[in-house]
Tab-separated table of C-alpha atoms and ligand atoms in Angstrom:
chain	number	residue	atom	x	y	z
A	1	MET	CA	59.690	-54.923	11.880
A	2	SER	CA	58.073	-58.051	13.335
A	3	GLU	CA	60.192	-61.051	14.254
A	4	PRO	CA	60.341	-63.812	11.567
A	5	SER	CA	57.618	-66.370	12.194
A	6	VAL	CA	56.172	-69.545	10.760
A	7	GLY	CA	52.711	-71.103	10.684
A	8	VAL	CA	52.313	-74.839	10.259
A	9	TYR	CA	49.506	-76.583	8.381
A	10	VAL	CA	49.175	-80.339	8.881
A	11	HIS	CA	46.947	-82.146	6.383
A	12	ILE	CA	45.159	-85.282	7.563
A	13	PRO	CA	43.578	-86.787	4.425
A	14	PHE	CA	41.146	-89.305	5.905
A	15	CYS	CA	37.360	-88.917	5.711
A	16	ASP	CA	34.495	-91.256	6.488
A	17	ARG	CA	33.270	-90.720	2.956
A	18	VAL	CA	34.115	-88.318	0.167
A	19	CYS	CA	31.559	-85.543	-0.369
A	20	PRO	CA	30.526	-85.154	-4.044
A	21	TYR	CA	31.789	-81.552	-4.281
A	22	CYS	CA	35.164	-82.113	-2.604
A	23	ASP	CA	38.401	-81.738	-4.533
A	24	PHE	CA	40.784	-81.774	-1.556
A	25	ALA	CA	43.439	-84.477	-1.228
A	26	VAL	CA	41.284	-86.973	0.679
A	27	VAL	CA	40.868	-90.712	1.104
A	28	GLY	CA	37.348	-92.001	1.883
A	29	GLY	CA	36.303	-94.975	3.970
A	30	GLY	CA	37.772	-93.869	7.303
A	31	VAL	CA	41.209	-94.949	8.471
A	32	SER	CA	42.659	-98.049	10.160
A	33	ALA	CA	44.753	-97.814	13.318
A	34	ASP	CA	47.751	-99.122	11.372
A	35	MET	CA	47.411	-96.437	8.691
A	36	GLN	CA	46.970	-93.728	11.353
A	37	GLY	CA	50.265	-94.761	12.932
A	38	ARG	CA	52.117	-94.892	9.599
A	39	TYR	CA	50.787	-91.510	8.575
A	40	VAL	CA	51.744	-89.795	11.843
A	41	GLU	CA	55.223	-91.283	11.554
A	42	ALA	CA	55.489	-90.004	7.962
A	43	LEU	CA	54.446	-86.498	9.090
A	44	CYS	CA	57.210	-86.527	11.723
A	45	GLN	CA	59.722	-87.604	9.062
A	46	GLU	CA	58.638	-84.812	6.759
A	47	LEU	CA	58.882	-82.309	9.622
A	48	ALA	CA	62.461	-83.424	10.302
A	49	GLN	CA	63.326	-82.925	6.610
A	50	ARG	CA	61.681	-79.543	6.226
A	51	ARG	CA	62.173	-77.721	9.531
A	52	ASP	CA	65.557	-76.248	8.563
A	53	ALA	CA	63.942	-74.146	5.817
A	54	PHE	CA	62.142	-72.295	8.652
A	55	ALA	CA	64.914	-72.473	11.283
A	56	GLY	CA	64.941	-69.802	13.972
A	57	ARG	CA	61.385	-68.699	13.257
A	58	ARG	CA	58.802	-68.198	15.983
A	59	LEU	CA	55.896	-70.638	15.758
A	60	ASP	CA	52.861	-68.414	15.261
A	61	SER	CA	50.003	-70.815	14.472
A	62	LEU	CA	49.325	-74.498	14.150
A	63	TYR	CA	46.452	-75.836	12.053
A	64	PHE	CA	45.290	-79.427	11.603
A	65	GLY	CA	43.121	-79.532	8.477
A	66	GLY	CA	41.841	-82.133	6.126
A	67	GLY	CA	40.199	-84.371	5.372
A	68	THR	CA	39.046	-85.011	8.885
A	69	PRO	CA	41.928	-84.596	11.359
A	70	SER	CA	39.688	-85.483	14.286
A	71	LEU	CA	39.682	-89.080	12.989
A	72	LEU	CA	43.190	-89.332	14.498
A	73	ALA	CA	43.439	-90.496	18.110
A	74	THR	CA	43.883	-87.779	20.708
A	75	GLY	CA	47.314	-89.210	21.616
A	76	GLN	CA	48.427	-88.821	17.996
A	77	ILE	CA	47.374	-85.184	17.875
A	78	ALA	CA	49.232	-84.694	21.190
A	79	GLN	CA	52.337	-86.331	19.689
A	80	LEU	CA	52.207	-84.048	16.641
A	81	VAL	CA	51.711	-80.899	18.750
A	82	ARG	CA	54.692	-81.945	20.897
A	83	SER	CA	56.925	-82.657	17.880
A	84	LEU	CA	56.055	-79.345	16.266
A	85	ARG	CA	56.709	-77.395	19.455
A	86	GLU	CA	60.067	-79.176	19.807
A	87	ALA	CA	60.940	-78.365	16.195
A	88	PHE	CA	60.112	-74.685	16.784
A	89	PRO	CA	60.937	-74.010	20.456
A	90	GLU	CA	60.126	-70.275	20.182
A	91	ALA	CA	56.357	-69.905	20.065
A	92	THR	CA	53.878	-67.053	20.311
A	93	ALA	CA	52.288	-66.829	23.769
A	94	ASP	CA	48.805	-68.393	23.581
A	95	LEU	CA	49.765	-70.169	20.372
A	96	GLU	CA	46.617	-70.766	18.302
A	97	VAL	CA	46.225	-74.510	17.714
A	98	THR	CA	43.231	-75.280	15.494
A	99	LEU	CA	41.714	-78.668	14.721
A	100	GLU	CA	39.055	-79.224	12.079
A	101	VAL	CA	36.226	-81.418	13.352
A	102	ASN	CA	33.254	-82.956	11.572
A	103	PRO	CA	30.055	-83.661	13.477
A	104	SER	CA	30.062	-87.338	14.527
A	105	THR	CA	29.741	-89.304	17.738
A	106	LEU	CA	33.296	-90.619	17.534
A	107	GLU	CA	34.816	-87.181	17.163
A	108	ARG	CA	32.541	-85.689	19.839
A	109	ASP	CA	33.797	-88.157	22.408
A	110	ARG	CA	37.376	-87.129	21.666
A	111	LEU	CA	36.934	-83.398	22.193
A	112	PRO	CA	38.134	-83.287	25.844
A	113	GLY	CA	41.199	-85.318	24.806
A	114	PHE	CA	41.980	-82.935	21.961
A	115	ARG	CA	41.864	-80.070	24.434
A	116	GLU	CA	44.326	-81.873	26.704
A	117	ALA	CA	46.518	-82.450	23.622
A	118	GLY	CA	46.935	-78.670	23.312
A	119	VAL	CA	44.203	-77.819	20.787
A	120	ASN	CA	42.568	-74.511	21.782
A	121	ARG	CA	40.437	-73.743	18.739
A	122	LEU	CA	38.018	-75.930	16.766
A	123	SER	CA	36.812	-75.380	13.245
A	124	ILE	CA	33.575	-77.350	12.989
A	125	GLY	CA	32.230	-78.449	9.596
A	126	ILE	CA	28.562	-77.684	10.275
A	127	GLN	CA	27.828	-76.500	6.686
A	128	SER	CA	24.062	-76.271	7.378
A	129	PHE	CA	21.468	-76.990	10.056
A	130	ASP	CA	19.025	-78.235	7.414
A	131	ASP	CA	18.862	-82.000	6.800
A	132	GLN	CA	17.640	-81.514	3.249
A	133	VAL	CA	20.601	-79.275	2.386
A	134	LEU	CA	23.070	-81.632	4.091
A	135	LYS	CA	21.686	-84.623	2.194
A	136	ARG	CA	21.927	-82.807	-1.137
A	137	LEU	CA	25.532	-81.940	-0.297
A	138	GLY	CA	26.209	-85.622	0.372
A	139	ARG	CA	27.486	-84.874	3.883
A	140	ALA	CA	27.934	-87.781	6.293
A	141	HIS	CA	26.088	-86.000	9.144
A	142	LEU	CA	22.611	-84.649	9.828
A	143	ALA	CA	21.746	-81.371	11.556
A	144	ASP	CA	21.306	-82.868	15.023
A	145	GLU	CA	24.843	-84.270	14.950
A	146	GLY	CA	26.038	-80.733	14.301
A	147	ARG	CA	24.073	-79.313	17.219
A	148	LYS	CA	25.361	-82.020	19.558
A	149	THR	CA	28.958	-81.408	18.446
A	150	LEU	CA	28.676	-77.675	19.109
A	151	ALA	CA	27.257	-78.314	22.587
A	152	ALA	CA	29.955	-80.918	23.306
A	153	ALA	CA	32.676	-78.483	22.217
A	154	ARG	CA	31.487	-75.890	24.734
A	155	ARG	CA	31.161	-78.571	27.444
A	156	ALA	CA	34.757	-79.613	26.739
A	157	GLY	CA	35.794	-76.027	27.500
A	158	PHE	CA	36.519	-74.661	24.007
A	159	ASP	CA	35.907	-70.914	24.064
A	160	ASN	CA	37.198	-70.297	20.542
A	161	LEU	CA	34.966	-71.992	17.997
A	162	SER	CA	34.670	-71.469	14.287
A	163	LEU	CA	31.732	-72.793	12.257
A	164	ASP	CA	31.889	-73.561	8.554
A	165	LEU	CA	28.693	-72.596	6.737
A	166	LEU	CA	28.166	-73.425	3.088
A	167	PHE	CA	25.801	-71.345	0.960
A	168	ALA	CA	24.410	-71.418	-2.581
A	169	ALA	CA	24.186	-75.196	-2.107
A	170	PRO	CA	22.127	-77.079	-4.704
A	171	GLY	CA	18.482	-76.152	-4.317
A	172	GLN	CA	19.115	-74.102	-1.163
A	173	SER	CA	16.653	-71.219	-0.768
A	174	LEU	CA	17.374	-67.882	0.900
A	175	ALA	CA	14.870	-68.871	3.615
A	176	GLN	CA	16.861	-72.054	4.338
A	177	LEU	CA	20.070	-70.066	4.640
A	178	GLU	CA	18.343	-67.539	6.911
A	179	ALA	CA	17.263	-70.395	9.172
A	180	ASP	CA	20.900	-71.605	9.286
A	181	LEU	CA	21.955	-68.085	10.199
A	182	GLN	CA	19.348	-67.818	12.947
A	183	GLU	CA	20.674	-70.974	14.532
A	184	THR	CA	24.267	-69.776	14.152
A	185	VAL	CA	23.405	-66.459	15.793
A	186	ALA	CA	21.689	-68.271	18.681
A	187	PHE	CA	24.813	-70.387	19.243
A	188	ALA	CA	27.058	-67.272	19.103
A	189	PRO	CA	30.382	-68.690	17.880
A	190	GLU	CA	33.558	-66.610	17.979
A	191	HIS	CA	34.240	-67.128	14.256
A	192	VAL	CA	32.379	-68.204	11.114
A	193	SER	CA	33.872	-69.171	7.753
A	194	THR	CA	31.378	-69.093	4.890
A	195	TYR	CA	31.843	-70.899	1.591
A	196	GLU	CA	29.884	-70.424	-1.570
A	197	LEU	CA	29.549	-73.816	-3.213
A	198	VAL	CA	32.036	-74.046	-6.052
A	199	VAL	CA	31.609	-76.869	-8.546
A	200	GLU	CA	35.146	-78.133	-9.058
A	201	ALA	CA	36.134	-79.997	-12.225
A	202	GLY	CA	36.425	-83.744	-11.833
A	203	THR	CA	33.973	-84.019	-8.915
A	204	PRO	CA	30.612	-85.870	-9.041
A	205	PHE	CA	28.912	-82.468	-8.745
A	206	ALA	CA	30.691	-81.308	-11.926
A	207	LEU	CA	29.328	-84.348	-13.755
A	208	ALA	CA	25.798	-83.744	-12.423
A	209	ASP	CA	26.115	-80.090	-13.440
A	210	ARG	CA	27.113	-81.036	-16.982
A	211	ARG	CA	24.050	-83.266	-17.184
A	212	GLY	CA	21.854	-80.414	-15.956
A	213	GLN	CA	21.042	-82.282	-12.743
A	214	LEU	CA	22.434	-79.723	-10.289
A	215	GLU	CA	20.112	-76.933	-9.226
A	216	ARG	CA	22.553	-74.041	-8.802
A	217	ALA	CA	21.994	-70.576	-7.360
A	218	ASP	CA	22.556	-67.738	-9.845
A	219	SER	CA	24.839	-64.811	-9.014
A	220	ASP	CA	21.952	-62.558	-7.857
A	221	ALA	CA	20.708	-65.220	-5.441
A	222	ALA	CA	24.261	-65.756	-4.152
A	223	ALA	CA	24.673	-61.968	-3.657
A	224	ASP	CA	21.412	-61.874	-1.635
A	225	MET	CA	22.806	-64.678	0.512
A	226	VAL	CA	26.019	-62.755	1.180
A	227	GLU	CA	23.929	-59.767	2.302
A	228	ALA	CA	21.908	-62.004	4.634
A	229	ILE	CA	25.124	-63.468	6.077
A	230	ASP	CA	26.651	-60.013	6.668
A	231	ALA	CA	23.508	-58.771	8.429
A	232	ALA	CA	22.981	-61.831	10.634
A	233	LEU	CA	26.603	-62.269	11.721
A	234	GLY	CA	27.049	-58.525	12.149
A	235	SER	CA	24.133	-58.584	14.606
A	236	ILE	CA	26.264	-60.606	17.050
A	237	GLY	CA	29.431	-58.595	16.500
A	238	LEU	CA	31.101	-60.870	13.958
A	239	ALA	CA	32.776	-58.574	11.446
A	240	ALA	CA	33.813	-59.634	7.944
A	241	TYR	CA	37.556	-59.266	8.524
A	242	GLU	CA	38.042	-61.038	5.208
A	243	LEU	CA	35.753	-61.597	2.246
A	244	THR	CA	34.191	-64.790	3.621
A	245	ASN	CA	35.462	-64.932	7.216
A	246	TYR	CA	33.747	-63.324	10.197
A	247	ALA	CA	35.034	-62.973	13.752
A	248	LEU	CA	34.616	-61.215	17.034
A	249	SER	CA	37.374	-58.665	17.538
A	250	GLY	CA	40.510	-60.509	18.686
A	251	ARG	CA	39.241	-63.900	17.461
A	252	GLU	CA	40.386	-63.588	13.860
A	253	SER	CA	42.179	-66.744	12.722
A	254	ALA	CA	45.953	-66.297	13.095
A	255	HIS	CA	46.482	-69.127	10.629
A	256	ASN	CA	44.283	-67.696	7.849
A	257	GLN	CA	45.793	-64.258	8.249
A	258	ARG	CA	49.225	-65.646	7.430
A	259	TYR	CA	47.985	-66.612	3.946
A	260	TRP	CA	46.458	-63.212	3.290
A	261	LYS	CA	49.642	-61.473	4.435
A	262	ARG	CA	51.808	-63.915	2.437
A	263	GLU	CA	53.731	-65.000	5.513
A	264	PRO	CA	55.671	-68.294	5.502
A	265	VAL	CA	53.693	-71.465	6.113
A	266	LEU	CA	55.136	-74.961	6.422
A	267	GLY	CA	52.617	-77.416	4.978
A	268	LEU	CA	52.996	-81.059	5.985
A	269	GLY	CA	51.166	-84.094	4.644
A	270	VAL	CA	49.450	-85.318	1.512
A	271	GLY	CA	48.545	-82.486	-0.870
A	272	ALA	CA	49.807	-79.772	1.513
A	273	TRP	CA	51.222	-76.501	0.197
A	274	SER	CA	54.128	-74.584	1.736
A	275	SER	CA	55.159	-70.960	1.322
A	276	ASP	CA	58.867	-70.952	2.000
A	277	PRO	CA	60.483	-67.692	3.110
A	278	ALA	CA	62.690	-65.648	0.817
A	279	GLY	CA	66.168	-67.100	0.441
A	280	GLU	CA	69.026	-67.529	-1.986
A	281	GLY	CA	67.712	-67.782	-5.545
A	282	ALA	CA	64.176	-67.018	-4.327
A	283	PRO	CA	64.079	-63.360	-3.202
A	284	HIS	CA	60.270	-63.423	-2.991
A	285	GLY	CA	59.932	-66.892	-1.543
A	286	ALA	CA	58.908	-70.210	-3.072
A	287	ARG	CA	55.748	-72.283	-3.108
A	288	LEU	CA	55.932	-76.051	-2.764
A	289	ALA	CA	53.148	-78.564	-3.435
A	290	ASN	CA	53.210	-82.040	-1.909
A	291	THR	CA	52.120	-85.169	-3.735
A	292	ARG	CA	48.350	-85.761	-3.557
A	293	SER	CA	48.762	-89.541	-3.457
A	294	LEU	CA	48.789	-91.158	-0.020
A	295	PRO	CA	50.898	-94.221	-1.072
A	296	ASP	CA	53.369	-91.915	-2.839
A	297	TYR	CA	53.575	-89.682	0.244
A	298	LEU	CA	54.288	-92.649	2.525
A	299	ASP	CA	56.932	-94.024	0.101
A	300	ARG	CA	58.667	-90.694	-0.321
A	301	THR	CA	58.915	-89.912	3.388
A	302	GLN	CA	60.056	-93.451	4.186
A	303	ARG	CA	62.864	-93.160	1.601
A	304	GLY	CA	63.810	-89.749	3.005
A	305	ASP	CA	62.810	-88.037	-0.269
A	306	PRO	CA	60.947	-84.719	-0.373
A	307	ALA	CA	57.162	-85.035	-0.328
A	308	SER	CA	56.905	-82.035	-2.662
A	309	VAL	CA	56.347	-82.620	-6.373
A	310	SER	CA	56.672	-79.011	-7.492
A	311	ARG	CA	58.520	-75.921	-6.369
A	312	GLU	CA	57.612	-72.529	-7.771
A	313	VAL	CA	60.114	-69.733	-7.247
A	314	LEU	CA	57.934	-66.655	-7.103
A	315	ALA	CA	58.700	-63.996	-9.682
A	316	ALA	CA	58.574	-60.425	-8.357
A	317	SER	CA	55.515	-59.706	-10.549
A	318	THR	CA	53.625	-62.694	-9.124
A	319	ALA	CA	54.552	-61.828	-5.543
A	320	ARG	CA	53.453	-58.190	-6.003
A	321	ALA	CA	50.126	-59.127	-7.576
A	322	GLU	CA	49.410	-61.713	-4.886
A	323	THR	CA	50.289	-59.263	-2.139
A	324	VAL	CA	47.785	-56.772	-3.514
A	325	PHE	CA	44.829	-59.020	-4.183
A	326	LEU	CA	45.192	-61.093	-1.027
A	327	ALA	CA	45.343	-57.911	1.073
A	328	LEU	CA	42.309	-56.525	-0.746
A	329	ARG	CA	40.320	-59.552	0.436
A	330	THR	CA	40.759	-58.305	4.003
A	331	GLN	CA	38.934	-55.549	5.819
A	332	VAL	CA	42.176	-53.699	6.637
A	333	GLY	CA	43.308	-53.821	3.018
A	334	LEU	CA	46.774	-53.126	1.645
A	335	ASP	CA	49.322	-51.237	3.732
A	336	ALA	CA	51.249	-49.213	1.132
A	337	ALA	CA	54.289	-48.668	3.385
A	338	ARG	CA	54.631	-52.417	4.080
A	339	PHE	CA	54.272	-53.114	0.357
A	340	ALA	CA	57.027	-50.576	-0.387
A	341	ARG	CA	59.340	-52.231	2.156
A	342	GLY	CA	58.867	-55.582	0.395
A	343	PHE	CA	59.103	-54.431	-3.219
A	344	GLY	CA	61.031	-51.168	-3.245
A	345	GLY	CA	58.144	-48.876	-4.179
A	346	PRO	CA	54.482	-48.145	-3.355
A	347	PRO	CA	51.668	-49.940	-5.254
A	348	ARG	CA	51.300	-47.038	-7.696
A	349	THR	CA	54.810	-47.762	-9.045
A	350	TRP	CA	53.326	-50.783	-10.877
A	351	TYR	CA	49.552	-50.362	-10.708
A	352	GLY	CA	48.875	-46.611	-11.116
A	353	GLY	CA	46.514	-47.091	-14.080
A	354	GLU	CA	44.622	-49.962	-12.461
A	355	ILE	CA	44.218	-48.069	-9.183
A	356	ASP	CA	42.929	-44.940	-10.964
A	357	GLU	CA	40.402	-46.968	-12.948
A	358	LEU	CA	39.117	-48.941	-9.961
A	359	VAL	CA	38.850	-45.793	-7.800
A	360	ARG	CA	36.999	-44.022	-10.619
A	361	ASN	CA	34.549	-46.929	-10.877
A	362	GLY	CA	33.872	-46.887	-7.156
A	363	LEU	CA	35.404	-50.312	-6.517
A	364	LEU	CA	38.528	-49.229	-4.638
A	365	LEU	CA	39.274	-46.689	-1.889
A	366	GLU	CA	42.714	-45.084	-1.624
A	367	SER	CA	43.928	-43.210	1.459
A	368	PRO	CA	46.239	-40.165	1.252
A	369	GLU	CA	49.102	-42.517	2.281
A	370	GLY	CA	48.329	-44.816	-0.675
A	371	ASP	CA	46.738	-47.586	1.425
A	372	LEU	CA	44.079	-49.495	-0.554
A	373	ARG	CA	40.764	-51.071	0.413
A	374	VAL	CA	37.854	-52.340	-1.656
A	375	SER	CA	34.543	-50.481	-1.381
A	376	ALA	CA	31.291	-52.297	-0.523
A	377	ARG	CA	30.618	-52.531	-4.273
A	378	GLY	CA	34.173	-53.736	-4.905
A	379	ARG	CA	33.678	-56.484	-2.362
A	380	MET	CA	30.734	-57.804	-4.374
A	381	LEU	CA	32.821	-57.672	-7.569
A	382	MET	CA	36.037	-58.996	-6.065
A	383	ASP	CA	36.943	-61.191	-9.051
A	384	LEU	CA	36.867	-58.153	-11.289
A	385	VAL	CA	39.080	-56.177	-8.886
A	386	CYS	CA	41.628	-59.010	-8.512
A	387	GLU	CA	41.866	-59.538	-12.258
A	388	ARG	CA	43.235	-56.025	-12.672
A	389	PHE	CA	46.289	-56.898	-10.582
A	390	VAL	CA	47.126	-60.295	-12.013
A	391	GLU	CA	49.923	-59.984	-14.484
A	392	VAL	CA	51.086	-62.528	-17.017
A	393	VAL	CA	54.037	-64.246	-15.405
A	394	ASP	CA	56.873	-64.153	-17.878
A	395	GLU	CA	59.344	-66.304	-16.006
A	396	VAL	CA	59.398	-70.099	-15.917
A	397	PRO	CA	57.900	-70.783	-12.479
A	398	PHE	CA	58.678	-74.480	-11.924
A	399	ASP	CA	61.993	-76.181	-11.541
B	401	LIG	S1	34.356	-83.936	4.924
B	401	LIG	FE1	35.387	-82.157	4.013
B	401	LIG	S2	37.393	-82.918	3.376
B	401	LIG	FE2	36.109	-84.728	3.762
B	401	LIG	S3	35.254	-85.248	1.770
B	401	LIG	FE3	33.759	-83.917	2.763
B	401	LIG	S4	34.296	-81.823	2.060
B	401	LIG	FE4	36.062	-83.170	1.601
């Protein structure tokens, strides 16, 4: 049995400008020094309020996401790393501390300072090396900024870099994606996260889509792109350890893996989510969502009120289904013995019919021990596989 641990996600909501496909909790127009200071103070207040729910746990990963966390000053990131390490004095050796960075001159200049602040992994929002694609996405940077940021990250001594690549962008051809992949392969990062463009309701892209103004890739074109990604990244030893995440062996993201294993995560900041550990009245844990409004977040933390606006106590059926389909997203799949320890029986106790059907249709592989993994075909039809495990939740989830 592994020792109880916690991962921390810190959301920094500021961005230079809001991309037209983004539905994260973000505030455009950059950030003033005064607001930076107030926000960091609010994060420390929230940490003080919430740390007891994770008391005694070993700090296993630290992730600054956004928004654009690298818009904070290096001293502020250092202060947050210090406060979090003080709140959780037991930490994994070589604690993974990730900072999301967007390509820009300002952020590039700060990279050595972020390293001194304790950041040892960067997740860089490259998205594409094609100016046309970046412009259509409404990104604030052009391809050269991306290249310069990657070079600056290596110069600053970061040996654990993750690139974000977006595919099936409006009007993006397979040839354009292949060119992005060629450049990625030449740079040889330790990790790549790929994202198929999703048109989220309420975004400018959703409006353009409704008006027929968004040139979207169809599912066949998107599937061809996934194949191209697999082949190119595989050629430099980056394995798909999860559906859309690729890494060299030993460079898989500790933070992401916590979500797929349903391990506790303390989320701090505007719009952050937490997965609280099992406790009294919540035998399968609880999920908390923070307010998405920056003024509300600042008010709440200043008053000493919780930043969360909802708390979902997970029903056993929800927890079981999530455990299965999140594990099936990963290359290692679902460990039947671990599942049985958590729920009192192997997956077949609840999902015998579903497993038989998916195995019969060639979408799922089952080992003699009952461990489950999706097949190559199942990976392409992941939504279909997941649907089979999602049950109607019959308990009132919010209080
Ligand atoms: S940079 Fe990222 S977080 Fe900021 S608006 Fe664009 S997609 Fe959203």
